Amino acid sequence: MKVIVATGNAGKMREFRRILEPLGFQVTSMKEEGIDVPIVEDGTTFAENARIKAMTVHQHTGEAVIADDSGICVDALGGRPGVYSARYGGEDLPHPEKIKLLLKELIQVPDEKRTARFVAHICYIGADGTRIDAEECCEGVIGHAPRGEGGFGYDPIFMVGDKSFAELSGAEKDAVSHRGKALRAFAQKLSQGCGNQ
Ligand code: IMP
């Protein structure tokens, strides 16, 4: 089944392909489909923003679309940057700089209070308008310095056990990640016909 992923984020796109293709989906990107539609992400929750992205591209194409809105929620910062993770420190600030800024904000925070979670909300809208939502999280701890070369975004400072997400293989990350869990939950709902129009 063909599904268009409503994202311009190359890191997310890689993960969508890695997770959904083995489940039988034909995964394609907005870029590959030549879709250039502005998406106004003005929601205040992961669910709202995921729905805005999926609905915008679905209305534009009439095809089955899937979107993810995700972010990192740091307990010592009252859940920030959360929904605003991509815009933390400014939309154009590269992730290595966002990481430096986050580590600076947490400089006085002791290990036991550096708990955090990645959250992913998946919204799928089928060609017939059927909608399926799934939200999952992955608990971890913010490290003291970036580690590893893999992944994207905040992966080098998100520690699960003794490794950062950026030190895991793709398969290892997908097995425990917010996106891996949410995409598998979505696929299960789809196979059970659990859509809500
Ligand atoms: P948005 O969903 O497009 O608003 O952006 C989500 C942002 O959250 C990304 O740009 C990253 O900064 C961060 N993020 C979400 N998921 C991950 C992940 O799996 N690894 C690292 N950073 C992530």
XYZ file of C-alpha atoms and ligand atoms in Angstrom:
220
model
C 0.000 0.000 0.000
C 1.399 3.385 -1.029
C 1.677 6.063 1.646
C 3.127 9.570 1.366
C 5.088 10.775 4.394
C 4.298 14.426 5.149
C 7.771 15.524 6.195
C 10.759 17.368 4.853
C 12.978 15.946 7.612
C 15.493 13.507 6.070
C 16.185 11.775 9.409
C 12.504 11.069 9.989
C 12.070 9.956 6.378
C 14.841 7.351 6.758
C 13.114 5.970 9.850
C 9.663 5.848 8.214
C 11.115 3.793 5.342
C 13.108 1.550 7.674
C 10.097 0.823 9.884
C 7.184 0.751 7.413
C 8.708 -0.917 4.328
C 9.249 -4.288 6.067
C 5.580 -4.083 7.129
C 4.552 -3.995 3.454
C 4.079 -0.250 2.849
C 5.343 1.498 -0.264
C 6.773 4.599 1.401
C 7.260 7.758 -0.619
C 8.271 11.304 0.310
C 6.791 14.692 -0.549
C 9.989 15.388 -2.467
C 9.696 12.232 -4.577
C 6.043 13.032 -5.285
C 6.880 16.649 -6.226
C 4.594 17.987 -3.487
C 5.392 21.521 -2.404
C 2.562 22.720 -0.205
C 3.013 25.056 2.771
C 2.241 23.393 6.100
C 1.292 25.784 8.891
C 2.212 23.946 12.081
C 0.310 26.146 14.514
C -1.011 23.494 16.884
C -0.030 23.378 20.539
C 0.098 19.591 20.900
C 1.869 16.777 19.035
C -1.564 15.418 18.042
C -2.751 18.705 16.561
C 0.429 19.271 14.570
C 0.546 15.705 13.243
C -3.058 16.066 12.069
C -2.349 19.433 10.414
C 0.573 17.950 8.460
C -1.310 14.816 7.368
C -4.498 16.715 6.487
C -2.691 19.424 4.499
C -0.947 16.885 2.260
C -4.023 14.627 2.032
C -6.207 17.549 0.924
C -3.575 18.524 -1.629
C -3.163 15.025 -3.126
C -6.267 13.007 -2.232
C -3.897 10.164 -1.386
C -3.026 8.188 1.752
C -0.698 10.296 3.909
C 1.114 9.725 7.180
C 2.724 12.377 9.397
C 4.635 12.448 12.638
C 4.930 15.285 15.079
C 7.545 14.600 17.657
C 9.919 16.158 20.122
C 11.983 15.818 23.241
C 10.423 16.674 26.621
C 12.913 17.391 29.410
C 11.525 17.092 32.949
C 13.927 19.635 34.492
C 12.666 22.172 31.927
C 9.000 21.525 32.644
C 8.648 19.459 29.447
C 10.437 21.892 27.133
C 11.260 22.008 24.278
C 8.498 19.453 23.572
C 6.299 20.428 20.628
C 8.773 23.206 19.842
C 11.854 20.921 19.592
C 12.472 21.728 15.916
C 12.263 25.463 16.716
C 14.315 25.390 19.965
C 16.874 28.224 19.816
C 15.400 29.295 16.461
C 14.191 27.286 13.470
C 17.444 27.782 11.567
C 19.767 26.869 14.451
C 21.499 23.588 13.465
C 20.987 20.617 15.788
C 24.585 20.566 17.127
C 23.931 24.123 18.364
C 20.506 23.212 19.757
C 22.237 20.411 21.665
C 24.830 22.834 23.077
C 22.025 25.159 24.182
C 20.105 22.351 25.865
C 23.232 21.096 27.660
C 23.888 24.660 28.829
C 20.363 24.955 30.237
C 20.934 21.711 32.135
C 24.457 22.438 33.334
C 23.454 22.599 37.025
C 21.028 19.687 36.833
C 22.276 16.512 38.566
C 22.112 13.092 36.862
C 19.007 11.880 38.701
C 17.021 14.909 37.521
C 18.031 14.713 33.829
C 15.110 12.479 32.873
C 13.448 13.099 29.510
C 11.312 11.427 26.886
C 10.928 11.497 23.148
C 7.284 11.604 22.071
C 5.926 10.831 18.593
C 2.352 11.303 17.488
C 1.514 9.572 14.206
C -1.492 10.652 12.184
C -2.535 8.675 9.094
C -5.264 9.768 6.713
C -6.294 7.189 4.112
C -7.341 8.025 0.556
C -10.970 7.619 1.735
C -10.444 10.031 4.646
C -10.135 7.358 7.345
C -7.959 8.666 10.164
C -5.745 6.682 12.519
C -3.754 8.192 15.405
C -1.066 6.621 17.556
C 1.174 8.251 20.180
C 4.097 6.648 21.971
C 7.108 7.761 23.951
C 10.587 6.554 24.823
C 12.016 7.314 28.265
C 15.663 8.281 28.677
C 18.123 10.673 30.283
C 19.943 13.707 28.873
C 23.686 13.028 28.808
C 26.471 15.538 29.485
C 28.047 15.576 26.008
C 27.070 14.396 22.525
C 27.920 10.748 21.788
C 27.732 8.728 18.562
C 27.441 9.413 14.867
C 24.096 7.840 13.948
C 20.528 9.107 13.984
C 19.557 12.768 13.772
C 18.391 15.716 15.848
C 18.880 15.310 19.602
C 19.939 11.622 19.335
C 23.566 12.225 20.484
C 22.452 13.426 23.946
C 19.492 11.103 24.528
C 20.743 8.212 26.636
C 18.857 4.935 26.920
C 20.831 2.793 29.341
C 24.540 3.313 28.678
C 24.208 4.327 25.011
C 22.910 7.400 23.244
C 20.367 6.987 20.449
C 23.167 8.053 18.077
C 25.277 5.084 19.212
C 22.552 2.551 18.356
C 22.085 0.874 14.973
C 18.914 1.826 13.102
C 17.268 -1.446 14.100
C 18.234 -0.980 17.765
C 16.800 2.538 17.826
C 13.585 1.491 16.051
C 12.989 -1.334 18.536
C 12.679 1.096 21.466
C 12.080 4.534 19.931
C 8.945 6.677 20.180
C 8.621 6.580 16.362
C 9.197 2.819 16.092
C 6.563 2.086 18.737
C 4.032 4.591 17.354
C 4.417 3.362 13.740
C 3.974 -0.266 14.793
C 0.878 0.713 16.828
C -0.502 2.550 13.773
C 0.154 -0.463 11.486
C -1.646 -2.739 13.916
C -4.680 -0.414 14.103
C -4.769 -0.205 10.299
C -4.665 -3.998 9.950
C -7.506 -4.282 12.463
C -9.593 -1.705 10.564
C -9.566 0.676 13.547
C -9.853 3.952 11.616
C -12.148 6.789 12.665
C -13.496 9.032 9.935
P 8.651 18.260 14.028
O 7.897 17.005 14.403
O 8.838 18.361 12.553
O 8.079 19.483 14.656
O 10.142 18.120 14.553
C 10.496 17.234 15.522
C 11.843 17.619 16.096
O 12.005 16.878 17.310
C 13.013 17.219 15.212
O 13.404 18.240 14.347
C 14.070 16.929 16.251
O 14.598 18.150 16.717
C 13.277 16.324 17.377
N 13.148 14.858 17.250
C 12.000 14.155 17.030
N 12.257 12.846 16.950
C 13.586 12.716 17.100
C 14.440 11.579 17.102
O 14.058 10.432 16.896
N 15.743 11.848 17.315
C 16.233 13.102 17.529
N 15.484 14.193 17.513
C 14.160 14.001 17.297
